[in-house]
Coordinates of C-alpha atoms and ligand atoms in Angstrom, one line a residue:
M118 CA 19.1 -37.3 12.6
S119 CA 19.9 -40.4 10.1
M120 CA 21.7 -39.8 6.8
S121 CA 19.3 -41.3 4.6
G122 CA 16.3 -39.7 6.1
E123 CA 13.9 -42.7 6.5
N124 CA 13.2 -42.2 10.0
D125 CA 12.4 -38.6 10.5
V126 CA 9.0 -38.0 10.9
V127 CA 9.0 -35.3 12.7
M128 CA 5.1 -34.2 13.2
P129 CA 3.8 -30.9 14.8
G130 CA 3.0 -31.4 18.2
D131 CA 6.5 -33.4 18.8
N132 CA 8.0 -30.0 20.1
G133 CA 5.8 -30.7 23.5
E134 CA 3.0 -28.3 22.7
K135 CA 0.2 -28.9 20.3
S136 CA 0.5 -26.6 17.4
R137 CA -1.6 -23.9 17.3
Y138 CA -0.8 -22.6 13.9
R139 CA -2.9 -22.9 10.7
S140 CA 0.4 -24.7 8.7
A141 CA -0.5 -27.3 11.1
E142 CA -3.3 -27.9 8.4
W143 CA -1.4 -28.6 6.6
Y144 CA 1.5 -30.4 7.7
G145 CA 0.0 -32.2 10.8
G146 CA -1.0 -35.6 11.6
S147 CA -0.4 -39.2 10.2
D148 CA -2.9 -39.4 6.6
R149 CA -2.2 -39.6 3.7
N150 CA -2.5 -35.3 2.7
A151 CA -0.5 -34.7 5.5
Y152 CA 1.5 -37.1 4.0
L153 CA 1.3 -35.5 1.1
H154 CA 1.7 -31.8 1.9
R155 CA 5.1 -32.3 3.9
A156 CA 6.9 -34.9 1.5
W157 CA 6.5 -32.4 -1.7
M158 CA 7.5 -29.5 1.0
R159 CA 10.9 -31.1 1.9
R160 CA 13.3 -31.1 -0.7
G161 CA 15.7 -30.3 2.0
L162 CA 13.9 -28.8 5.1
P163 CA 14.9 -30.7 7.6
A164 CA 12.1 -33.2 9.4
N165 CA 11.8 -30.9 12.1
A166 CA 10.6 -27.8 9.6
F167 CA 7.3 -29.4 10.0
D168 CA 6.9 -29.8 14.2
G169 CA 5.1 -27.0 14.4
R170 CA 7.0 -23.9 13.7
P171 CA 5.7 -20.6 11.9
H172 CA 5.8 -21.0 8.6
I173 CA 6.2 -17.4 7.2
A174 CA 5.9 -16.1 3.3
I175 CA 7.7 -13.9 2.0
A176 CA 5.5 -12.4 -0.7
N177 CA 8.0 -11.2 -3.5
T178 CA 7.3 -8.9 -6.0
A179 CA 10.9 -9.3 -7.4
S180 CA 10.7 -9.0 -11.6
D181 CA 13.0 -7.5 -13.8
L182 CA 9.5 -6.0 -15.7
S183 CA 9.5 -4.0 -12.3
P184 CA 12.5 -2.1 -12.0
C185 CA 12.2 -0.4 -8.6
N186 CA 11.4 -4.3 -6.9
S187 CA 13.9 -5.9 -9.2
H188 CA 16.2 -5.9 -5.7
F189 CA 13.7 -7.8 -3.3
T190 CA 15.4 -11.4 -4.2
E191 CA 18.5 -10.0 -2.0
V192 CA 15.9 -8.4 0.5
M193 CA 14.0 -11.8 1.0
E194 CA 17.5 -13.7 1.6
S195 CA 17.7 -11.2 4.9
V196 CA 14.2 -11.2 6.0
K197 CA 14.6 -15.1 5.5
Q198 CA 17.7 -15.2 7.5
G199 CA 15.7 -13.3 10.3
V200 CA 12.7 -15.5 10.1
Y201 CA 15.4 -18.5 10.6
E202 CA 17.0 -16.7 13.7
A203 CA 13.5 -16.7 15.1
G204 CA 12.9 -21.0 14.5
G205 CA 10.3 -19.7 11.8
I206 CA 10.3 -21.1 8.5
P207 CA 10.6 -19.3 5.2
V208 CA 9.0 -19.7 2.0
N209 CA 9.6 -17.4 -0.7
L210 CA 6.2 -16.5 -2.6
P211 CA 7.1 -15.0 -5.8
V212 CA 3.2 -12.5 -6.6
L213 CA 2.6 -10.6 -9.7
S214 CA 4.2 -7.2 -10.0
L215 CA 3.7 -4.4 -11.0
G216 CA 6.3 -1.7 -13.1
E217 CA 4.4 1.1 -12.8
T218 CA 6.4 2.6 -16.1
V219 CA 6.4 -0.1 -18.4
V220 CA 2.7 -1.8 -17.9
K221 CA -0.2 -1.1 -20.4
P222 CA -2.6 0.9 -20.2
T223 CA -2.1 1.7 -17.0
A224 CA -0.5 -0.3 -13.2
M225 CA -3.7 1.0 -12.1
L226 CA -5.6 -1.6 -13.8
W227 CA -3.7 -4.3 -12.6
R228 CA -3.9 -2.9 -9.3
N229 CA -7.7 -4.7 -7.8
M230 CA -5.8 -8.4 -10.3
A231 CA -2.6 -8.5 -8.0
A232 CA -4.3 -8.0 -4.8
M233 CA -7.1 -10.3 -5.9
S234 CA -4.4 -12.6 -6.3
M235 CA -2.0 -12.4 -4.0
E236 CA -5.0 -12.4 -1.6
E237 CA -6.2 -16.3 -3.6
M238 CA -2.5 -17.4 -2.9
F239 CA -2.5 -16.2 0.9
R240 CA -5.0 -17.8 2.0
A241 CA -4.6 -21.1 0.2
N242 CA -0.7 -21.8 0.6
P243 CA 0.4 -23.0 4.1
I244 CA 1.3 -20.3 5.7
D245 CA 1.4 -18.9 9.1
G246 CA 2.6 -15.3 8.6
V247 CA 3.4 -13.3 5.6
V248 CA 6.4 -10.4 4.3
L249 CA 5.6 -8.3 1.9
L250 CA 7.7 -6.8 -0.2
G251 CA 6.8 -3.9 -1.8
A252 CA 7.8 -0.7 -3.5
C253 CA 6.4 0.6 -6.8
D254 CA 3.3 2.4 -6.5
K255 CA 1.0 -0.4 -6.7
T256 CA 2.7 -3.0 -4.8
I257 CA 2.0 -2.0 -1.2
P258 CA -1.4 -1.0 -2.1
A259 CA -2.4 -4.4 -3.5
L260 CA -0.2 -7.1 -0.9
L261 CA -1.9 -4.9 1.7
M262 CA -4.9 -4.7 0.8
A263 CA -4.8 -8.8 0.3
A264 CA -3.6 -9.4 3.4
A265 CA -6.6 -7.6 5.3
S266 CA -8.5 -9.9 3.2
V267 CA -7.0 -13.0 4.7
D268 CA -6.1 -11.3 7.7
L269 CA -2.8 -13.4 8.9
P270 CA -0.2 -11.6 10.8
A271 CA 1.6 -9.6 8.3
L272 CA 4.4 -6.5 7.8
V273 CA 5.4 -4.8 5.1
V274 CA 9.0 -4.4 4.0
P275 CA 9.2 -1.5 1.9
G276 CA 12.4 -1.6 -0.8
G277 CA 13.1 1.8 -0.4
P278 CA 13.6 4.5 -2.4
M279 CA 16.5 5.5 -5.5
L280 CA 19.6 7.4 -4.9
N281 CA 19.6 11.0 -5.9
G282 CA 19.9 11.7 -9.5
S283 CA 22.7 13.7 -11.2
F284 CA 22.8 15.5 -15.1
R285 CA 25.4 18.3 -15.0
G286 CA 26.0 19.9 -12.2
Q287 CA 22.2 19.5 -11.5
V288 CA 19.7 16.7 -9.2
L289 CA 17.5 14.7 -10.8
G290 CA 13.9 13.8 -9.3
C291 CA 12.6 10.7 -11.9
G292 CA 8.9 11.7 -12.8
T293 CA 9.1 15.3 -11.7
D294 CA 11.7 16.3 -13.8
V295 CA 10.8 14.5 -16.6
W296 CA 7.5 16.1 -16.6
R297 CA 9.6 18.8 -16.1
L298 CA 12.3 18.7 -19.0
S299 CA 9.6 17.7 -21.5
E300 CA 7.7 21.0 -21.0
E301 CA 11.3 23.0 -21.4
V302 CA 11.9 21.2 -24.7
R303 CA 8.4 21.7 -26.1
A304 CA 8.9 25.5 -24.9
G305 CA 11.4 25.5 -26.7
K306 CA 14.1 26.1 -23.9
L307 CA 16.0 22.5 -23.9
P308 CA 17.4 20.8 -26.8
E309 CA 16.0 17.6 -27.1
D310 CA 19.2 15.5 -27.0
T311 CA 20.0 17.2 -24.1
F312 CA 16.6 16.2 -22.9
L313 CA 17.6 12.6 -23.9
R314 CA 21.3 12.7 -22.5
S315 CA 19.5 12.9 -18.9
E316 CA 17.7 10.0 -19.4
S317 CA 20.7 7.6 -18.1
S318 CA 21.5 9.7 -14.9
M319 CA 17.8 10.5 -13.6
I320 CA 18.0 6.4 -12.7
R321 CA 21.6 5.8 -11.2
S322 CA 20.6 2.3 -8.6
R323 CA 18.1 0.5 -7.7
G324 CA 14.8 1.6 -5.7
H325 CA 11.5 3.1 -6.3
C326 CA 11.0 7.0 -7.4
N327 CA 12.8 9.2 -5.1
T328 CA 10.6 12.0 -4.9
M329 CA 7.5 12.6 -3.1
G330 CA 5.8 10.2 -5.7
T331 CA 3.2 7.1 -5.0
A332 CA 6.0 4.3 -3.9
S333 CA 7.2 7.2 -1.0
T334 CA 3.3 8.2 -0.5
M335 CA 2.6 4.8 1.0
S336 CA 6.1 3.3 2.4
L337 CA 5.6 6.4 4.4
L338 CA 2.0 5.4 5.1
A339 CA 2.5 1.6 5.4
E340 CA 5.1 3.1 8.6
A341 CA 2.1 5.6 9.7
L342 CA -0.7 2.3 9.0
G343 CA 1.8 0.8 12.1
M344 CA 2.3 -2.1 9.3
V345 CA 6.6 -1.5 9.1
L346 CA 9.1 -2.0 11.4
P347 CA 9.7 1.2 13.5
G348 CA 11.7 3.2 10.9
L349 CA 12.1 1.0 8.7
A350 CA 10.5 3.1 5.6
G351 CA 12.7 5.7 3.1
T352 CA 15.3 3.4 4.4
P353 CA 17.0 4.1 0.7
A354 CA 17.1 0.5 -1.5
P355 CA 21.2 0.8 -1.9
D356 CA 21.3 1.4 1.8
S357 CA 23.0 -2.0 3.9
R358 CA 21.0 -0.4 6.8
L359 CA 18.0 -1.8 4.3
L360 CA 19.2 -5.2 4.9
E361 CA 19.3 -5.0 8.3
S362 CA 15.9 -4.1 9.1
A363 CA 14.8 -6.5 6.6
H364 CA 16.3 -9.5 8.4
E365 CA 14.5 -7.5 11.9
S366 CA 11.5 -8.1 9.4
G367 CA 11.7 -11.4 9.1
R368 CA 12.4 -11.7 13.1
L369 CA 9.7 -10.1 14.4
A370 CA 7.0 -12.0 11.9
V371 CA 7.9 -14.6 13.8
E372 CA 7.1 -13.5 17.1
M373 CA 3.6 -12.0 15.2
V374 CA 2.8 -15.0 14.2
K375 CA 3.0 -16.3 17.9
Q376 CA 1.3 -13.4 19.0
D377 CA -1.5 -13.8 17.1
R378 CA -0.8 -10.1 15.7
R379 CA -3.0 -9.9 13.0
I380 CA -3.6 -7.5 10.7
S381 CA -7.0 -6.4 11.9
T382 CA -5.7 -6.4 15.4
I383 CA -3.1 -3.1 14.4
I384 CA -4.7 -1.3 11.6
T385 CA -7.8 0.3 13.5
R386 CA -9.7 3.7 11.9
E387 CA -7.3 5.4 14.2
S388 CA -4.7 4.1 12.2
F389 CA -6.1 5.8 9.0
T390 CA -6.0 9.3 11.4
N391 CA -2.2 8.8 11.6
A392 CA -1.8 7.8 8.0
I393 CA -3.8 11.0 6.8
V394 CA -2.1 13.3 9.3
T395 CA 1.0 11.7 7.9
L396 CA 0.0 12.0 4.2
A397 CA -0.2 16.1 4.7
A398 CA 2.9 16.3 7.0
I399 CA 5.0 14.8 3.9
G400 CA 3.0 16.7 1.2
G401 CA 2.0 13.1 -0.2
S402 CA 0.9 11.5 -4.0
T403 CA -2.7 12.1 -4.2
N404 CA -2.9 8.7 -4.9
A405 CA -2.8 7.4 -1.4
V406 CA -6.3 8.3 -1.2
V407 CA -7.3 5.9 -3.8
H408 CA -5.3 3.4 -1.8
L409 CA -6.4 3.4 1.9
L410 CA -9.9 3.6 1.1
A411 CA -9.3 0.9 -0.6
I412 CA -7.5 -1.1 2.2
A413 CA -9.9 0.5 4.7
G414 CA -13.0 -1.2 2.5
R415 CA -11.2 -4.3 2.9
L416 CA -11.2 -4.3 6.4
G417 CA -14.3 -2.7 7.1
I418 CA -13.6 0.5 8.3
E419 CA -15.4 3.3 7.7
L420 CA -13.6 6.1 6.1
S421 CA -14.3 8.7 3.5
V422 CA -13.1 10.2 0.9
D423 CA -13.9 13.8 3.3
D424 CA -12.2 12.6 5.8
F425 CA -9.1 13.5 4.7
D426 CA -9.8 16.7 4.0
R427 CA -11.1 16.8 7.8
I428 CA -8.3 15.1 9.3
G429 CA -5.7 16.2 6.8
G430 CA -6.5 20.0 6.9
G431 CA -4.7 22.6 8.9
V432 CA -2.0 19.4 9.3
P433 CA 1.4 22.1 8.0
L434 CA 3.9 20.7 4.9
L435 CA 7.0 20.2 7.1
V436 CA 8.9 17.9 3.9
N437 CA 10.5 20.1 1.1
L438 CA 10.4 17.5 -1.7
Q439 CA 9.7 16.8 -5.3
P440 CA 7.3 17.4 -6.6
A441 CA 5.9 20.8 -4.2
G442 CA 9.9 21.1 -2.9
K443 CA 13.5 20.4 -3.3
Y444 CA 14.9 18.0 -1.9
L445 CA 14.7 14.0 -2.6
M446 CA 13.9 10.6 -0.4
E447 CA 17.7 9.8 0.3
D448 CA 18.1 13.9 1.5
F449 CA 14.8 13.3 3.9
F450 CA 16.6 10.2 5.3
R451 CA 19.5 11.5 5.7
A452 CA 17.7 14.6 7.7
G453 CA 15.8 12.6 9.9
G454 CA 13.1 10.6 8.1
L455 CA 9.3 9.9 8.9
H456 CA 10.0 10.0 12.3
A457 CA 11.7 13.7 12.7
V458 CA 8.2 14.9 10.7
L459 CA 5.6 12.1 12.8
G460 CA 7.9 13.8 16.0
Q461 CA 6.7 17.5 14.7
V462 CA 3.3 16.6 14.9
R463 CA 3.1 13.9 17.7
D464 CA -0.1 15.9 19.4
L465 CA -2.1 15.3 16.1
L466 CA -1.4 11.4 16.4
Q467 CA -3.7 8.9 17.8
P468 CA -1.6 7.6 20.6
E469 CA -3.3 4.8 21.2
A470 CA -2.9 3.0 17.1
I471 CA -0.2 -0.3 17.4
T472 CA 2.5 -1.1 14.9
V473 CA 3.3 -4.4 13.9
T474 CA 5.5 -4.8 17.3
G475 CA 2.7 -4.3 19.7
R476 CA 3.7 -1.1 21.2
T477 CA 1.8 2.3 20.0
L478 CA 3.1 4.3 16.2
V479 CA 4.2 7.1 19.5
D480 CA 5.5 5.3 21.1
E481 CA 7.9 4.1 18.9
L482 CA 9.2 7.6 18.2
A483 CA 12.5 7.4 20.4
S484 CA 14.7 9.1 17.8
D485 CA 12.8 12.0 16.1
E486 CA 15.5 15.0 15.6
I487 CA 15.3 17.2 12.9
W488 CA 19.2 16.8 11.6
D489 CA 18.8 19.3 8.1
A490 CA 15.9 21.8 9.2
D491 CA 16.0 23.1 4.7
V492 CA 14.6 19.4 4.1
I493 CA 12.3 18.1 7.3
S494 CA 10.6 21.5 8.6
S495 CA 10.1 22.1 12.7
R496 CA 6.6 22.9 13.3
T497 CA 7.0 26.5 14.1
V498 CA 8.3 27.2 10.7
P499 CA 6.5 25.1 8.3
L500 CA 6.2 25.2 4.4
Q501 CA 3.0 25.4 4.6
D502 CA 0.5 26.2 7.1
D503 CA -2.1 23.7 5.7
A504 CA -1.2 20.9 3.9
G505 CA -3.9 18.5 3.1
I506 CA -5.5 17.2 0.1
A507 CA -8.6 19.4 -0.7
V508 CA -12.2 17.4 -1.3
L509 CA -13.9 19.4 -3.8
H510 CA -18.1 18.9 -3.8
G511 CA -20.2 20.2 -6.4
N512 CA -22.9 19.5 -9.2
L513 CA -19.7 18.8 -11.2
A514 CA -18.5 16.1 -8.3
P515 CA -21.2 15.2 -6.2
L516 CA -19.4 12.6 -4.7
G517 CA -16.2 14.3 -4.4
A518 CA -12.8 16.0 -6.4
L519 CA -9.4 15.9 -4.9
V520 CA -6.8 18.7 -5.4
K521 CA -3.3 19.6 -3.6
P522 CA -3.3 23.0 -2.8
A523 CA 0.7 22.2 -1.8
A524 CA 1.0 21.1 -6.0
A525 CA -1.2 24.0 -7.0
T526 CA -0.7 27.8 -7.7
P527 CA -2.6 29.3 -4.8
E528 CA -4.0 32.2 -7.8
L529 CA -5.7 29.2 -9.3
L530 CA -7.2 28.1 -6.6
T531 CA -10.3 30.0 -6.9
H532 CA -11.0 30.6 -10.6
R533 CA -13.3 30.9 -13.3
G534 CA -12.8 30.1 -16.7
R535 CA -14.0 28.5 -20.4
A536 CA -13.9 24.7 -20.7
V537 CA -11.9 23.4 -23.4
V538 CA -13.0 19.7 -23.2
F539 CA -10.9 16.7 -24.6
E540 CA -12.8 13.3 -24.8
S541 CA -10.2 11.3 -24.3
I542 CA -6.3 11.0 -23.6
E543 CA -5.4 10.5 -27.3
D544 CA -7.5 13.3 -28.0
L545 CA -5.6 15.5 -25.9
H546 CA -2.6 14.4 -27.8
A547 CA -3.8 15.4 -31.4
R548 CA -5.3 18.5 -30.2
I549 CA -3.6 20.8 -27.1
D550 CA -0.3 21.7 -29.7
D551 CA -3.0 22.3 -32.5
P552 CA -2.2 26.7 -33.2
D553 CA -5.8 26.7 -33.6
L554 CA -7.1 25.6 -30.2
D555 CA -9.0 28.2 -28.6
V556 CA -7.7 28.5 -25.4
D557 CA -5.9 31.1 -23.1
A558 CA -3.9 30.4 -20.0
D559 CA -8.0 31.4 -17.5
S560 CA -9.4 28.5 -20.0
V561 CA -10.2 25.4 -17.6
L562 CA -8.7 22.4 -19.5
V563 CA -11.4 19.3 -19.4
L564 CA -10.8 15.5 -20.2
R565 CA -12.8 12.7 -19.6
G566 CA -12.4 9.3 -20.4
C567 CA -9.8 8.6 -17.4
G568 CA -12.4 7.6 -14.9
P569 CA -11.6 3.4 -13.2
R570 CA -14.4 2.3 -15.8
G571 CA -14.1 4.5 -18.9
Y572 CA -10.2 4.5 -19.5
P573 CA -10.5 1.6 -17.8
G574 CA -8.3 1.9 -14.7
M575 CA -7.5 5.6 -14.2
P576 CA -4.5 6.2 -15.1
E577 CA -2.3 8.9 -14.4
V578 CA -3.1 12.0 -16.8
A579 CA -4.4 14.2 -14.8
N580 CA -1.9 16.5 -15.1
M581 CA -2.7 17.3 -18.8
P582 CA 0.5 19.3 -20.8
L583 CA -0.2 22.9 -21.2
P584 CA -0.7 24.0 -24.7
E585 CA 2.6 24.2 -26.8
K586 CA 1.1 28.1 -27.7
L587 CA 1.0 29.1 -24.5
L588 CA 4.1 27.2 -23.3
K589 CA 5.7 29.7 -25.1
Q590 CA 3.6 32.4 -23.8
G591 CA 4.9 32.0 -20.6
V592 CA 2.2 30.3 -18.7
R593 CA 3.6 27.1 -16.0
D594 CA 0.2 26.7 -14.6
M595 CA -3.8 26.1 -15.8
V596 CA -6.5 24.7 -14.0
R597 CA -6.9 21.1 -14.9
V598 CA -9.6 19.0 -14.6
C599 CA -10.4 15.1 -15.1
D600 CA -12.4 12.0 -14.0
G601 CA -8.3 10.2 -14.1
R602 CA -5.3 10.3 -11.6
M603 CA -2.2 11.9 -11.7
S604 CA 1.6 11.0 -10.9
G605 CA 2.6 11.3 -7.4
T606 CA 5.5 12.9 -8.5
A607 CA 3.5 15.8 -11.1
Y608 CA 2.6 19.5 -9.7
G609 CA 0.0 21.5 -10.7
T610 CA -3.5 23.2 -10.1
V611 CA -5.3 19.9 -11.1
V612 CA -8.6 19.0 -10.0
L613 CA -8.9 15.0 -10.2
H614 CA -10.9 11.5 -9.3
V615 CA -13.9 13.8 -10.3
A616 CA -17.0 11.4 -9.6
P617 CA -18.8 10.1 -10.7
E618 CA -16.8 9.8 -13.8
A619 CA -18.1 10.7 -17.0
A620 CA -18.6 7.3 -18.1
A621 CA -20.9 6.5 -14.8
G622 CA -23.0 9.4 -15.7
G623 CA -21.1 11.9 -13.9
L624 CA -21.9 15.6 -14.9
L625 CA -18.1 15.7 -16.8
G626 CA -19.4 14.1 -19.4
L627 CA -21.7 16.7 -20.5
V628 CA -19.4 19.6 -20.5
Q629 CA -19.0 21.6 -23.7
N630 CA -16.2 23.6 -25.3
G631 CA -17.3 27.4 -24.1
D632 CA -19.1 26.7 -20.7
Y633 CA -18.1 28.0 -17.8
I634 CA -16.1 25.6 -14.8
A635 CA -16.6 27.7 -11.2
L636 CA -13.5 26.3 -9.0
D637 CA -13.7 27.2 -5.6
V638 CA -10.9 26.0 -3.5
P639 CA -11.0 27.4 -0.2
G640 CA -15.1 27.0 -0.7
R641 CA -14.6 23.2 -1.5
R642 CA -16.3 23.5 -4.7
I643 CA -16.8 22.7 -8.3
D644 CA -19.3 23.6 -10.6
L645 CA -20.2 23.8 -14.0
D646 CA -22.6 26.8 -14.6
V647 CA -24.7 25.6 -17.0
P648 CA -28.9 26.2 -16.4
E649 CA -30.6 22.8 -15.0
D650 CA -32.5 22.7 -18.4
E651 CA -29.6 23.3 -20.4
L652 CA -28.4 20.2 -18.5
A653 CA -30.9 18.3 -18.8
R654 CA -31.3 19.0 -22.6
R655 CA -27.7 17.5 -22.8
R656 CA -28.5 14.3 -20.2
V657 CA -31.2 13.4 -23.0
S658 CA -29.1 13.7 -26.0
A659 CA -26.0 12.1 -24.2
A660 CA -28.4 9.0 -23.2
T661 CA -29.5 8.5 -27.2
Q662 CA -25.6 8.6 -28.1
A663 CA -23.2 5.0 -28.5
G664 CA -22.1 6.0 -25.2
F665 CA -19.7 3.7 -22.9
A666 CA -18.1 1.1 -25.3
A667 CA -16.9 -1.9 -22.4
P668 CA -14.7 -4.3 -22.8
T669 CA -16.2 -8.0 -24.1
R670 CA -13.9 -10.2 -22.7
G671 CA -10.8 -11.2 -19.4
W672 CA -9.8 -9.0 -16.9
E673 CA -11.2 -5.7 -18.0
R674 CA -14.5 -7.1 -18.8
L675 CA -14.8 -8.1 -14.8
Y676 CA -13.0 -4.7 -13.7
V677 CA -15.2 -2.5 -15.9
D678 CA -18.7 -4.9 -14.5
H679 CA -17.6 -4.0 -11.1
V680 CA -15.0 -1.2 -10.1
M681 CA -16.5 1.0 -8.5
Q682 CA -15.4 5.3 -8.4
A683 CA -12.4 7.3 -6.5
D684 CA -14.8 8.0 -3.7
T685 CA -15.0 4.3 -2.4
G686 CA -11.2 3.6 -3.4
V687 CA -11.5 2.1 -6.8
D688 CA -11.9 -1.7 -5.7
L689 CA -14.0 -4.2 -7.3
D690 CA -17.4 -4.6 -5.3
F691 CA -16.9 -8.6 -4.9
L692 CA -13.6 -8.1 -3.4
T693 CA -14.4 -5.3 -0.3
G694 CA -14.6 -6.7 3.0
G695 CA -13.0 -10.2 3.3
S696 CA -13.2 -14.0 3.6
G697 CA -10.6 -14.9 6.1
S698 CA -8.0 -17.4 6.1
T699 CA -9.9 -20.5 6.3
V700 CA -10.0 -22.9 3.3
G701 CA -12.6 -25.7 4.3
R702 CA -11.7 -28.0 2.1
E703 CA -8.8 -30.6 0.5
S704 CA -7.4 -31.2 -2.8
H705 CA -7.1 -35.3 -2.2
Ligands
FES2189 FE1 8.8 2.5 -9.9 FE2 8.2 5.0 -9.2 S1 8.7 4.4 -11.2 S2 7.8 3.9 -8.0

């Protein structure tokens, strides 16, 4: 290479073989456009960066406002080293990030926007493969939805959970213990200043929530789908092995491009079966249902909400993690992690489903010992025999509703009670602690207006707080019914994802105070016990009222016009399927 660089012109094909890669459509050739593409990208890159080697984007969700993902800038450096080592060129591609606890009105409103923007940037840029850096709840689903629609070689590097929290000798799990401690304050059992002092002890390191919430669940399910370097998911964020695996993931991304191992060749219906078995065995978040349905929709794979019950039903609960259990993700990893769990349910996994390595998920389970049986149970002594998510139907949820029996009170799984109806989350907050609220322990709390369309964005509000006067009587759980979602870190007898939602004409919108609601989880039903002629009268009356006030502009307008219901994953109707990676036109 000359120091001036003026004679260095190396193009795809100069390494002896004609470039097979997509990036050559930008960088190959000697015309004006190829010049433009190469020249503006060089900025210190050697000329042979454009000789036909794979260009790997690192889709980076690091952001100070997405604190669970803020360490990805360091992780990215390890991925880059791996890409270089394998002969590729890494490029940092910052993408839209979502901090679950800070973005309003709910991160779920922005999941599809993130996925849409990521998809377009993956397609628009000169890249041959992509490493997806995701952690906080919506980031892995959005990255996978986007990558699936473009269908490039891709793999996920999950950012990993934070370390265990600790306060006054007690382990604190983020999320779950916020709900628990705040209920104790409301019940008069914990001074408020003690509650506030625990704040800085709960979140003590980099990483995502350390309970079996949505981020932990989606990281583990991404690996069960085959989209993660085997053994990586669940590695705590501060653990140096995360960087080692990030480096290896960079190397693997280059190999995947060389082998043309695209997402559509990895994720199949069998992969979803493996993910659903995993979801049950780990006692994962109900949020995984809408995320997996949305990813399947992008790939054109038939998957229904009922598959979660059919495939997950009878799978034993093997992981003793909050919110349903005791431990946290740091303990889970120490106890053997995902592979220890999958080793116990190996016979339920689809043996032909492959991973990013090209080998099958089952073949990758070389090390599946359980190192702490109190954290991860063996199949012979499960924590529960049946850990699946129950999918309910009935007149209140003809398209389906979910309940997570593992997080519910067993006595409430068959229950009939009078409805106490709240029109919105604001209505709930205004009245739930009213001493005159007509409610008792047998009542069924109903919260509507929280679906994809109605809120809009389907927030995590289904785990309604219990009325203060009942908490003080010692009541700790009640049947709750909502068209919204629930934090994966929450618990209780909560029927959620009711579809269709109230704002889309669901019967939930017609429930009145005092109506009886019958929940029958063993029979998989939830019904409003009101005569049909009375429901018909209410429908006519509802049709004459003002109804749903749609947003008038921006993303929210687009969202409510096109969002689908929970039973199909809450994606936008025009984003299902994919457009592939081809871009037919030039910019100049
Ligand atoms: Fe980011 Fe829980 S807030 S994972």
